[in-house]
Coordinates of C-alpha atoms in Angstrom, one line a residue:
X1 CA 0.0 0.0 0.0
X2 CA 2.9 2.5 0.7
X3 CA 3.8 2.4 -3.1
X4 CA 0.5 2.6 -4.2
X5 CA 0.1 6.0 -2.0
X6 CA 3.3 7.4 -2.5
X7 CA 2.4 9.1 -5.4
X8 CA -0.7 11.0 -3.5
X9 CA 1.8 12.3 -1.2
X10 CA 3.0 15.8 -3.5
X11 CA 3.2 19.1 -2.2
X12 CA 0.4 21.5 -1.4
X13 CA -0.1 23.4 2.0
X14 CA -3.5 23.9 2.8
X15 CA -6.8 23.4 4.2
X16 CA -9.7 22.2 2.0
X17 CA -10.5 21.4 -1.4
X18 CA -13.8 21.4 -3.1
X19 CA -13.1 19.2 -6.2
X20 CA -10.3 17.2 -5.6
X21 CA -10.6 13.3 -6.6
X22 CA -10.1 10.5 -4.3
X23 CA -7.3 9.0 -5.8
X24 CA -6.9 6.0 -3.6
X25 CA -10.1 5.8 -1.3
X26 CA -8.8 5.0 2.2
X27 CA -12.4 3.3 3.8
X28 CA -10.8 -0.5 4.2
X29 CA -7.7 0.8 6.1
X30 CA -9.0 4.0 8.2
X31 CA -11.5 3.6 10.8
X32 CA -12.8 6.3 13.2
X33 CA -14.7 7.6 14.6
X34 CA -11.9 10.8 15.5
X35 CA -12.4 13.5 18.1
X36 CA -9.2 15.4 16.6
X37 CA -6.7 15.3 13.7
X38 CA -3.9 14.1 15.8
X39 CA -6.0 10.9 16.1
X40 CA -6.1 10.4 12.4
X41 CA -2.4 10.8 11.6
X42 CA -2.3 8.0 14.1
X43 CA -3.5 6.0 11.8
X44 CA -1.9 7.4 9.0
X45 CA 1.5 6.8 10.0
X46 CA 0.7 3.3 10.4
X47 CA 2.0 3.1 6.7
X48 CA 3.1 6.4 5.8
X49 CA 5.7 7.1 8.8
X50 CA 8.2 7.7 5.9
X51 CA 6.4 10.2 4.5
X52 CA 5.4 12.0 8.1
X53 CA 9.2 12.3 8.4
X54 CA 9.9 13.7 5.4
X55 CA 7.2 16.0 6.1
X56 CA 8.9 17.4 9.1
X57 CA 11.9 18.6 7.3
X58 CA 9.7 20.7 5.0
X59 CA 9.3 24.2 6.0
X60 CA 5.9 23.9 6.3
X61 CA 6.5 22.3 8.8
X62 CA 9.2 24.0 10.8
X63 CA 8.3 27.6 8.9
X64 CA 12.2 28.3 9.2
X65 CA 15.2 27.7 7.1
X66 CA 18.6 28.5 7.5
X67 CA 19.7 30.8 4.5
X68 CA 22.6 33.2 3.6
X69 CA 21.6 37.0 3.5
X70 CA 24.7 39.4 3.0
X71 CA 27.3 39.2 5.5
X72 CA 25.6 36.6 7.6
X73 CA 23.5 33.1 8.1
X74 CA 20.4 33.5 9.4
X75 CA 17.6 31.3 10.3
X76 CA 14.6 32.5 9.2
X77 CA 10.9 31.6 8.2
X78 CA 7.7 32.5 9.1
X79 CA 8.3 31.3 12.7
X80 CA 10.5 34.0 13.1
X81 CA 10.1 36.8 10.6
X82 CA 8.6 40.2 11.2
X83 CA 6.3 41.4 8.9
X84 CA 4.2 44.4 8.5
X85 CA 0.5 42.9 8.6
X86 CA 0.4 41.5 11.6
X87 CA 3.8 41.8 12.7
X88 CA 4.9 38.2 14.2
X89 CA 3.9 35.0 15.3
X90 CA 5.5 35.2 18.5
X91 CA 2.5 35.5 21.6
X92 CA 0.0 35.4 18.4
X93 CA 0.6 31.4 17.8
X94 CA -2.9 30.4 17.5
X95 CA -4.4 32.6 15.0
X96 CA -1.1 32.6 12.9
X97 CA -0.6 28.7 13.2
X98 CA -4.0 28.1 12.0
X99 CA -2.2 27.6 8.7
X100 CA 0.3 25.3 10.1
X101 CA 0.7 22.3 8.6
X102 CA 0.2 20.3 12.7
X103 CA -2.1 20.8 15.6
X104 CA -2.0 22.6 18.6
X105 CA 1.0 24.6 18.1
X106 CA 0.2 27.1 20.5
X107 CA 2.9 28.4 22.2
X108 CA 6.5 28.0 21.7
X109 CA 6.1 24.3 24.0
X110 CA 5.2 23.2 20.5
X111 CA 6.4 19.3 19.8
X112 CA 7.8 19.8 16.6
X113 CA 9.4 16.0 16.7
X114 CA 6.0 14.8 17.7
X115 CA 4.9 13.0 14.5
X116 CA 1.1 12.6 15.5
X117 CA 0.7 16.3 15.3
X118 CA 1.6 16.5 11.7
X119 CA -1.6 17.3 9.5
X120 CA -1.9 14.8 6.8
X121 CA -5.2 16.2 5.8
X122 CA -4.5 19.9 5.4
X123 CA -3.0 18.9 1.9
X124 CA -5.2 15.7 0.7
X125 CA -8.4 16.7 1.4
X126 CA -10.9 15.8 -1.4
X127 CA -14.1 16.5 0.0
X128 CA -14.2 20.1 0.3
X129 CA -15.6 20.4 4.1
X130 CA -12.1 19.9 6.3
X131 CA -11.8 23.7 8.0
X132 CA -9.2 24.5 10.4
X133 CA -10.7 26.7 13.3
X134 CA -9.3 30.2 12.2
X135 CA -8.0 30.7 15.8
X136 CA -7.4 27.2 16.7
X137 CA -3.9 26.6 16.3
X138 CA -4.1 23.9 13.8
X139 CA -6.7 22.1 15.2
X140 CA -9.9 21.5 13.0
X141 CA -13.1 22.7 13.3
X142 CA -15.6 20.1 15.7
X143 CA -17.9 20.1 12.6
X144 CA -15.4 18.2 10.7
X145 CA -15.7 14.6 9.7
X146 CA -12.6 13.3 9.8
X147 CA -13.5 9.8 9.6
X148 CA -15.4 10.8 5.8
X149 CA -12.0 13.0 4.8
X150 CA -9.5 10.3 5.8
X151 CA -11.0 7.7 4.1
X152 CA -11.3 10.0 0.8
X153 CA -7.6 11.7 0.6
X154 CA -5.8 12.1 -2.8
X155 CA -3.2 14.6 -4.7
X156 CA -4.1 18.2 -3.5
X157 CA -5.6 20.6 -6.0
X158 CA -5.0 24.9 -5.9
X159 CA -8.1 24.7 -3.2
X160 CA -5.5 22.7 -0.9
X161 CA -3.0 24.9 -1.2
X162 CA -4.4 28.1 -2.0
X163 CA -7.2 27.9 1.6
X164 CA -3.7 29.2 3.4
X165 CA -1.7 30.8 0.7
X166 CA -4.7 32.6 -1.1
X167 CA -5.5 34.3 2.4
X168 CA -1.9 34.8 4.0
X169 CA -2.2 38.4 5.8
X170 CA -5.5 37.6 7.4
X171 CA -7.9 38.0 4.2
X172 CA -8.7 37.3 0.9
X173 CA -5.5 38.7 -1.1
X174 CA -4.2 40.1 1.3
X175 CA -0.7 39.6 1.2
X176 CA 1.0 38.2 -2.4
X177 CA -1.6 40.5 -4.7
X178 CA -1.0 37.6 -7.0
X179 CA -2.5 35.0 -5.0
X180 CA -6.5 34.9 -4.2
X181 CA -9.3 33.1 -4.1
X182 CA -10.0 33.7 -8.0
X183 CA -7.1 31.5 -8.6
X184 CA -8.9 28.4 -7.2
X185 CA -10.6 28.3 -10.9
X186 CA -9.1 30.9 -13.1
X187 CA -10.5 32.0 -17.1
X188 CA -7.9 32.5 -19.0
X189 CA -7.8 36.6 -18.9
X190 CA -6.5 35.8 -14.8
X191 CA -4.1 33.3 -15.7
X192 CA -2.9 31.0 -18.5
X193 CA -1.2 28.2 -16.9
X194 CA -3.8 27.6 -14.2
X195 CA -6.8 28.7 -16.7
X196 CA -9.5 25.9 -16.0
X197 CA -10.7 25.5 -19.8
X198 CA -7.1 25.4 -20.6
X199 CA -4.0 24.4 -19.2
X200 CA -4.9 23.6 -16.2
X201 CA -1.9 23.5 -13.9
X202 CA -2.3 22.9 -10.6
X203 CA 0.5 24.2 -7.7
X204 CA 2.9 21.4 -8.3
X205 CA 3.1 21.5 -11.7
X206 CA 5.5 24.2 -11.2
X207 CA 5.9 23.7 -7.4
X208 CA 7.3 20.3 -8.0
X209 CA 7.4 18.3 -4.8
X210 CA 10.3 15.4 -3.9
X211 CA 9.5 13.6 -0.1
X212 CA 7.3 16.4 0.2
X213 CA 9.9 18.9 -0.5
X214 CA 8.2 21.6 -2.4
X215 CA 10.3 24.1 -4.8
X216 CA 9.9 27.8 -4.2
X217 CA 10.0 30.3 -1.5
X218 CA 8.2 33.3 -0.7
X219 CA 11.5 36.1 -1.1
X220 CA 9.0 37.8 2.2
X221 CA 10.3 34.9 4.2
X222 CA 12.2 33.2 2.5
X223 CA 15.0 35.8 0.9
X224 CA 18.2 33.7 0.7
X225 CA 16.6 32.4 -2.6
X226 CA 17.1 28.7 -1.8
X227 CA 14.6 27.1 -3.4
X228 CA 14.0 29.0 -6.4
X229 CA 11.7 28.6 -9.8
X230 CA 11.2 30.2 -12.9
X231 CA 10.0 30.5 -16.3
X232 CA 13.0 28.8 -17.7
X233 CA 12.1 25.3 -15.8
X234 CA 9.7 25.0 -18.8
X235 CA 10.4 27.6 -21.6
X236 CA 13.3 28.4 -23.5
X237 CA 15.7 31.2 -22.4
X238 CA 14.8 32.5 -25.3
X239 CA 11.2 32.0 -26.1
X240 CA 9.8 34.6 -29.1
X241 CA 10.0 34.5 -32.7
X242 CA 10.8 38.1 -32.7
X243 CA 14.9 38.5 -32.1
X244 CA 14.3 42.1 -30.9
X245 CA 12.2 40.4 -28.0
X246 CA 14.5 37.9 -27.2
X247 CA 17.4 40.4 -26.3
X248 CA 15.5 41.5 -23.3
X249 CA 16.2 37.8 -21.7
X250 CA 19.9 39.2 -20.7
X251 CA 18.0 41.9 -18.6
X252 CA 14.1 41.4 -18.3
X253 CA 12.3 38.8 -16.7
X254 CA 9.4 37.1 -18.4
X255 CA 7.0 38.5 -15.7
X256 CA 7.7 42.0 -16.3
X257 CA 6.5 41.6 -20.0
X258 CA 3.5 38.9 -19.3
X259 CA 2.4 40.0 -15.4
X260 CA 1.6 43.6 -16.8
X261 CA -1.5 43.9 -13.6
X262 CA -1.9 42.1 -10.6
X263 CA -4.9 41.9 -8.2
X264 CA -7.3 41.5 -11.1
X265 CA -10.5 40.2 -9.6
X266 CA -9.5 40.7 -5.8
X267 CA -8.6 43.6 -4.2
X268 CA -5.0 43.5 -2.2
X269 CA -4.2 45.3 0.8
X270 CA -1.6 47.8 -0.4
X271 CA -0.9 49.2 2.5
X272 CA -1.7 49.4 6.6
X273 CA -1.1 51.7 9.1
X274 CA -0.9 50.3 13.1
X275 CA -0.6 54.4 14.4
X276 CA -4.6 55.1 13.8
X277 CA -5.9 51.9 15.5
X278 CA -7.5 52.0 19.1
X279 CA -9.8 55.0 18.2
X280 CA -13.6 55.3 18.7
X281 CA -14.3 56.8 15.0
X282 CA -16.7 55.1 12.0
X283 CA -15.2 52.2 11.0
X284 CA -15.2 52.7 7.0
X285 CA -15.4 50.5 3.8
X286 CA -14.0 51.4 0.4
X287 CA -15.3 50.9 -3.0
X288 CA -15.0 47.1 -2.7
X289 CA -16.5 46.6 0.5
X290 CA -12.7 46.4 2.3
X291 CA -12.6 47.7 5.5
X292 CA -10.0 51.2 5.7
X293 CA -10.3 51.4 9.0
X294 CA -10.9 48.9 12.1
X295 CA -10.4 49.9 15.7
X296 CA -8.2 47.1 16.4
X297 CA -6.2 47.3 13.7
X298 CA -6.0 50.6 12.2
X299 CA -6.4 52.1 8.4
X300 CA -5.7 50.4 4.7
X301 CA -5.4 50.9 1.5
X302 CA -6.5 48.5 -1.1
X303 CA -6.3 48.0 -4.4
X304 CA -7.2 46.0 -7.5
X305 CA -5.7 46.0 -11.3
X306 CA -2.4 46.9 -9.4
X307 CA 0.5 47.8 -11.6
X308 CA 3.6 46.5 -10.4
X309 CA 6.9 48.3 -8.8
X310 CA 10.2 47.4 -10.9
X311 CA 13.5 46.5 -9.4
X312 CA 16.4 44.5 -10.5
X313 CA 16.3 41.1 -8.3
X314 CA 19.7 38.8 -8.9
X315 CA 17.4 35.6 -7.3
X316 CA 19.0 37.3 -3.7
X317 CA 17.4 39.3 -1.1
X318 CA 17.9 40.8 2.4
X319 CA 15.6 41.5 5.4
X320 CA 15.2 42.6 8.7
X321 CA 15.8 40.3 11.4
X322 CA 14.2 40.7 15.1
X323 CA 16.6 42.5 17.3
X324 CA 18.2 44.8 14.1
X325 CA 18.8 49.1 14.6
X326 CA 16.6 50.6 12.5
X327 CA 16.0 54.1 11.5
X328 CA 12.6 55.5 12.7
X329 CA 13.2 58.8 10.6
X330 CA 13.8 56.2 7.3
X331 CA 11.4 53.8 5.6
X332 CA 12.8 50.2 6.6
X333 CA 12.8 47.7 3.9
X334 CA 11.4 44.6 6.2
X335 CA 12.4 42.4 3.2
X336 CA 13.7 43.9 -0.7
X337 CA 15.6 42.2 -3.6
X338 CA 19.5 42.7 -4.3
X339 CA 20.8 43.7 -7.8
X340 CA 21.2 47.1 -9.6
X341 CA 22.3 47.6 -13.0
X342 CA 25.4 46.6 -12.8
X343 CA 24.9 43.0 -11.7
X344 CA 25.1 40.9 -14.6
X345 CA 23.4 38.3 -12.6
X346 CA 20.1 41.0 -12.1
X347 CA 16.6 40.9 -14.0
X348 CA 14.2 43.8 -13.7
X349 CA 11.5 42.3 -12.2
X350 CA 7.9 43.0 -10.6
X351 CA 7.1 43.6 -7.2
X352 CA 4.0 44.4 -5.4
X353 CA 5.6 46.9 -2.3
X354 CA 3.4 46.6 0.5
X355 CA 3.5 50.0 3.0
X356 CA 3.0 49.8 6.8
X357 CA 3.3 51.6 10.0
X358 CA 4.1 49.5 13.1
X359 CA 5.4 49.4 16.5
X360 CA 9.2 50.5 17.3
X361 CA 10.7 50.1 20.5
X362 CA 11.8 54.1 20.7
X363 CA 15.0 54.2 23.2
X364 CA 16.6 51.1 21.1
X365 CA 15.5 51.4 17.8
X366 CA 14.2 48.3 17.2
X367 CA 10.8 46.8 15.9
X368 CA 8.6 45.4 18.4
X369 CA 7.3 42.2 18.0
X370 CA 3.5 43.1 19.7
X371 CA 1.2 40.7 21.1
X372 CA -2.1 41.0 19.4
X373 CA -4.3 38.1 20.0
X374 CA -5.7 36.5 22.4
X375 CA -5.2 36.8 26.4
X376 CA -3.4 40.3 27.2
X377 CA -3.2 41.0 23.5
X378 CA -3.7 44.3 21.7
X379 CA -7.0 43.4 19.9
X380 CA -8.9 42.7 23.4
X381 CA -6.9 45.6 25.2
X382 CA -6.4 48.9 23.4
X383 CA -2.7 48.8 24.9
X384 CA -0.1 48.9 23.0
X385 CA 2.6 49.5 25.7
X386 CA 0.8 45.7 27.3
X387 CA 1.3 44.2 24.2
X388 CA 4.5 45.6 23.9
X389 CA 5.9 43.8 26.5
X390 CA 3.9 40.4 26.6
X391 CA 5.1 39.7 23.0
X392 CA 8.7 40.4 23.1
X393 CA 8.3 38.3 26.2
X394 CA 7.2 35.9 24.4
X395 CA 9.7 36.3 21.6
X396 CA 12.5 33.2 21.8
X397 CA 14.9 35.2 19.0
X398 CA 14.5 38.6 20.9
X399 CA 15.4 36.8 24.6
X400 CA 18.5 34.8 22.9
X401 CA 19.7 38.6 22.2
X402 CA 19.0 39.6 25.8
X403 CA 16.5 42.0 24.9
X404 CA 13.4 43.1 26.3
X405 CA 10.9 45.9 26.2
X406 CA 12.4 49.3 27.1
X407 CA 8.7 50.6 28.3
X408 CA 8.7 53.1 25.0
X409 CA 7.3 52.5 21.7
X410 CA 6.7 54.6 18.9
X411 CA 5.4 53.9 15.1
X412 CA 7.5 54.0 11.8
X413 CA 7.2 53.5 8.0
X414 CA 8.1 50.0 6.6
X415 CA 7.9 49.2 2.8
X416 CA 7.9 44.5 2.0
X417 CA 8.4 43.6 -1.5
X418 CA 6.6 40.9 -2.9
X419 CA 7.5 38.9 -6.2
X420 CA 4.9 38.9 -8.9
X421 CA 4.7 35.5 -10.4
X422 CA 1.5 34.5 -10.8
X423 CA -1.6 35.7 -13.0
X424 CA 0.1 35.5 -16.3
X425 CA -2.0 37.3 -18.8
X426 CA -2.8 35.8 -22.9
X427 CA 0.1 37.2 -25.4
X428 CA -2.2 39.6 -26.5
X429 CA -2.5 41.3 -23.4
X430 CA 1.3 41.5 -22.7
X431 CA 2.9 44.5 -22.4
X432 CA 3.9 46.7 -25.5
X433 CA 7.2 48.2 -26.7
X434 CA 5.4 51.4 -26.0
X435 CA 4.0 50.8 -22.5
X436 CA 7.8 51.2 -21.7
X437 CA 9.9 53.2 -24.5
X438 CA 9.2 56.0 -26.2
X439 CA 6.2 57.8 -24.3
X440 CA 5.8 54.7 -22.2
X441 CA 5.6 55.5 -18.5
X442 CA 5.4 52.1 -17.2
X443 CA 9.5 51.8 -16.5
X444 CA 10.8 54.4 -14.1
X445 CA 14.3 54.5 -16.1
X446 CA 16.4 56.4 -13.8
X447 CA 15.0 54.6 -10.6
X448 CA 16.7 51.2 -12.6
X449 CA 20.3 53.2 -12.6
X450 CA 19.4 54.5 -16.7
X451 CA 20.0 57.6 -18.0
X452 CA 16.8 57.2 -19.2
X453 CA 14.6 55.7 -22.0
X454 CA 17.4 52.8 -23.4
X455 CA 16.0 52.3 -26.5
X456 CA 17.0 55.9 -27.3
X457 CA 20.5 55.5 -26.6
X458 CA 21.7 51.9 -28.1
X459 CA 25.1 52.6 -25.5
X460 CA 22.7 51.5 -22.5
X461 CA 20.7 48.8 -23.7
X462 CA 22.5 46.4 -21.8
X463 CA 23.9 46.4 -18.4
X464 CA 26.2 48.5 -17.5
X465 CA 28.8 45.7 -16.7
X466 CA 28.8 44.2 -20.1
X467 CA 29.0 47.9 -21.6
X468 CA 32.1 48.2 -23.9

């Protein structure tokens, strides 16, 4: 039976699915009835221990990897990371775990060489009803039949993956701008690999998955570049008919070109403020019906048909790690890609740039890592100087450093950039020679390190490390 079900076991993150086929019904060898998930990976690892293992070394399941950013190795993942949407997992485990790929991580106590807590069923799901509780720490909802969704697992679909990764950030699109719900079962206009009446991909076929390995990283978490993917894994390094096109290879990445919008049929949160929150004033709704301001958690900005920021990205990036001086009277980039035009190894690239405004510890210069949820936390308390202090408590990275709380907080700007790779448009809708050159404003020319428009002076076409 392992080597029948071996090939079910691929990849994927998330919770549910709603059209998934039951590859390899499981009714003759699970048997419930199950109180809790735990209890079904019991039974799972009966003949899939090998796979539970291999499991565990993925970063969904330890949401850090170790990973080179300039001038140091770091070990970083979402575990660990600050962000600016809501800020950390640290003293906030079980709202942000409720994505984990395990139950009941709700503090740092969490068993992460306990193999019954992995979630088999977050990924193989085929029935479309298995819900983690939203603030349950991995643990799924009581309605849940687990018994029915054991016994019908197969290969995950985007619904597996995309019930976590289509709502990172708290919401709908929140976070990527290129990941939403509309991706479950996109036409053709939101993307053509995962188009329904067409290709069809699902996550994996450009995820690919090895002992549950998956390829690609988030650069927002993951900016060492580890695990990287591209274009080229299936097309040609040069892919047009047209020569002229071709030459931009050297210095343009496909997605610049073929990702011309992002956010196409969901709005994405652009931007979010953590200075305004805690105050008794109308709690408004934009054009889409998106909240731009909430007592608890301040004001936003969203937007939709989002044209993206450029920057030359080498496959490298840096971050902020907890515990490093910052600037409150500069923007901090929480996470941005390396290259300029002088790195023959750089690509101008799109990026969604999320803004925020968040919590600063003000006599060290440092960015707090607030407790927001749950028992103490910001959201039930209105204090940010108590959640201050409870969540750099329970910060493990911040106490390894030997700091703590000075007792003064302030707010400052922070800008993370997020890679644009999915929602490839049709060929007809791909950008235009004069969406960029001549009266084009889409390129900011200077910003890239040009003297301006390229194609005006044949000199700078290329980088400027291959200039003769």
């Amino acid at each position: 039976m392992k080597i029948l079900i071996a090939s079910l076991m691929t990849g994927g993150l998330c919770c549910f699915s709603l059209f998934a086929n039951a590859a390899n019904p499981h009714k003759e060898f699970i048997e419930g009835p199950f109180t809790q998930g735990s209890e079904v990976t019991t039974q799972c690892i009966e003949c899939h221990e090998d796979h539970a293992k291999d499991v565990m070394k993925s970063s969904h399941w330890t949401w850090e990897l170790e990973q080179e950013l300039p001038e140091r190795t770091v070990t970083r993942g979402k575990k660990n990371a600050i962000n600016n949407f809501c800020i950390a997992v640290s003293g906030n485990e079980p709202r942000c775990t409720s994505c984990h790929a395990g139950y009941g991580w709700k503090d740092d106590s969490f068993d992460f060489t306990d193999m019954t807590k992995v979630d088999c069923l977050i990924c193989h799901d085929t029935t479309g009803t298995y819900v983690k509780d939203p603030a349950g720490a991995g643990e799924v909802l009581a309605k849940v039949n687990l018994e029915r969704v054991a016994q019908n697992v197969g290969a995950p679909v985007r619904d597996n993956c995309g019930s976590c990764h289509f709502y990172g950030g708290g919401g709908d699109g929140v976070k990527h701008g290129d990941l939403d719900s509309s991706m479950s079962y996109p036409d053709k206009v939101t993307d053509v690999h995962m188009d329904t009446d067409g290709n069809d991909f699902q996550c994996q076929t450009c995820h690919t998955t090895e002992s549950h390995q998956i390829a690609g990283n988030a650069m927002g978490v993951s900016p060492g570049g580890m695990s990287d993917i591209g274009c080229e894994n299936c097309h040609e390094a040069a892919p047009h008919t047209n020569k002229r096109l071709n030459t931009h290879s050297s210095s343009i990445a496909c997605q610049t070109c073929h990702i011309p919008e992002f956010a196409k049929n969901e709005p994405t949160k652009m931007s979010w403020d953590w200075s305004t929150a805690g105050q008794d004033i109308e709690q408004t709704k934009d054009q889409y019906g998106k909240h731009t301001y909430m007592k608890k958690k301040g004001s936003f900005v969203w937007a939709k048909n989002v044209k993206p920021q450029y920057a030359w990205y080498n496959g490298k990036a840096d971050a902020y790690m907890a515990g490093d001086k910052m600037d409150p009277n500069a923007i901090t980039k929480l996470t941005y890609p390396l290259g300029d035009i002088n790195d023959a190894a750089a690509k101008i690239y799109p990026f969604k740039v999320h803004t925020g405004k968040q919590i600063y510890d003000s006599k060290q210069n440092i960015f707090i890592t607030a407790k927001v949820f749950g028992k103490g936390g910001y959201w039930k308390t209105f204090d940010w100087d108590k959640a201050a202090k409870l969540g750099m408590e329970a910060n493990q990275a911040m106490l390894d450093k030997g700091i703590k709380y000075s007792g003064e907080y302030g707010f400052a700007e922070t800008e993370m950039w997020w890679r644009i790779n999915h929602m490839v448009a049709p060929t007809e809708q791909a950008l235009n020679c004069n969406d960029c050159h001549n009266k084009g404003t889409r390129m900011d020319w200077k910003a890239l390190g040009y003297q301006g428009d390229p194609m005006k002076n044949k000199a700078i076409k290329k980088h400027a490390a291959t200039q003769e």
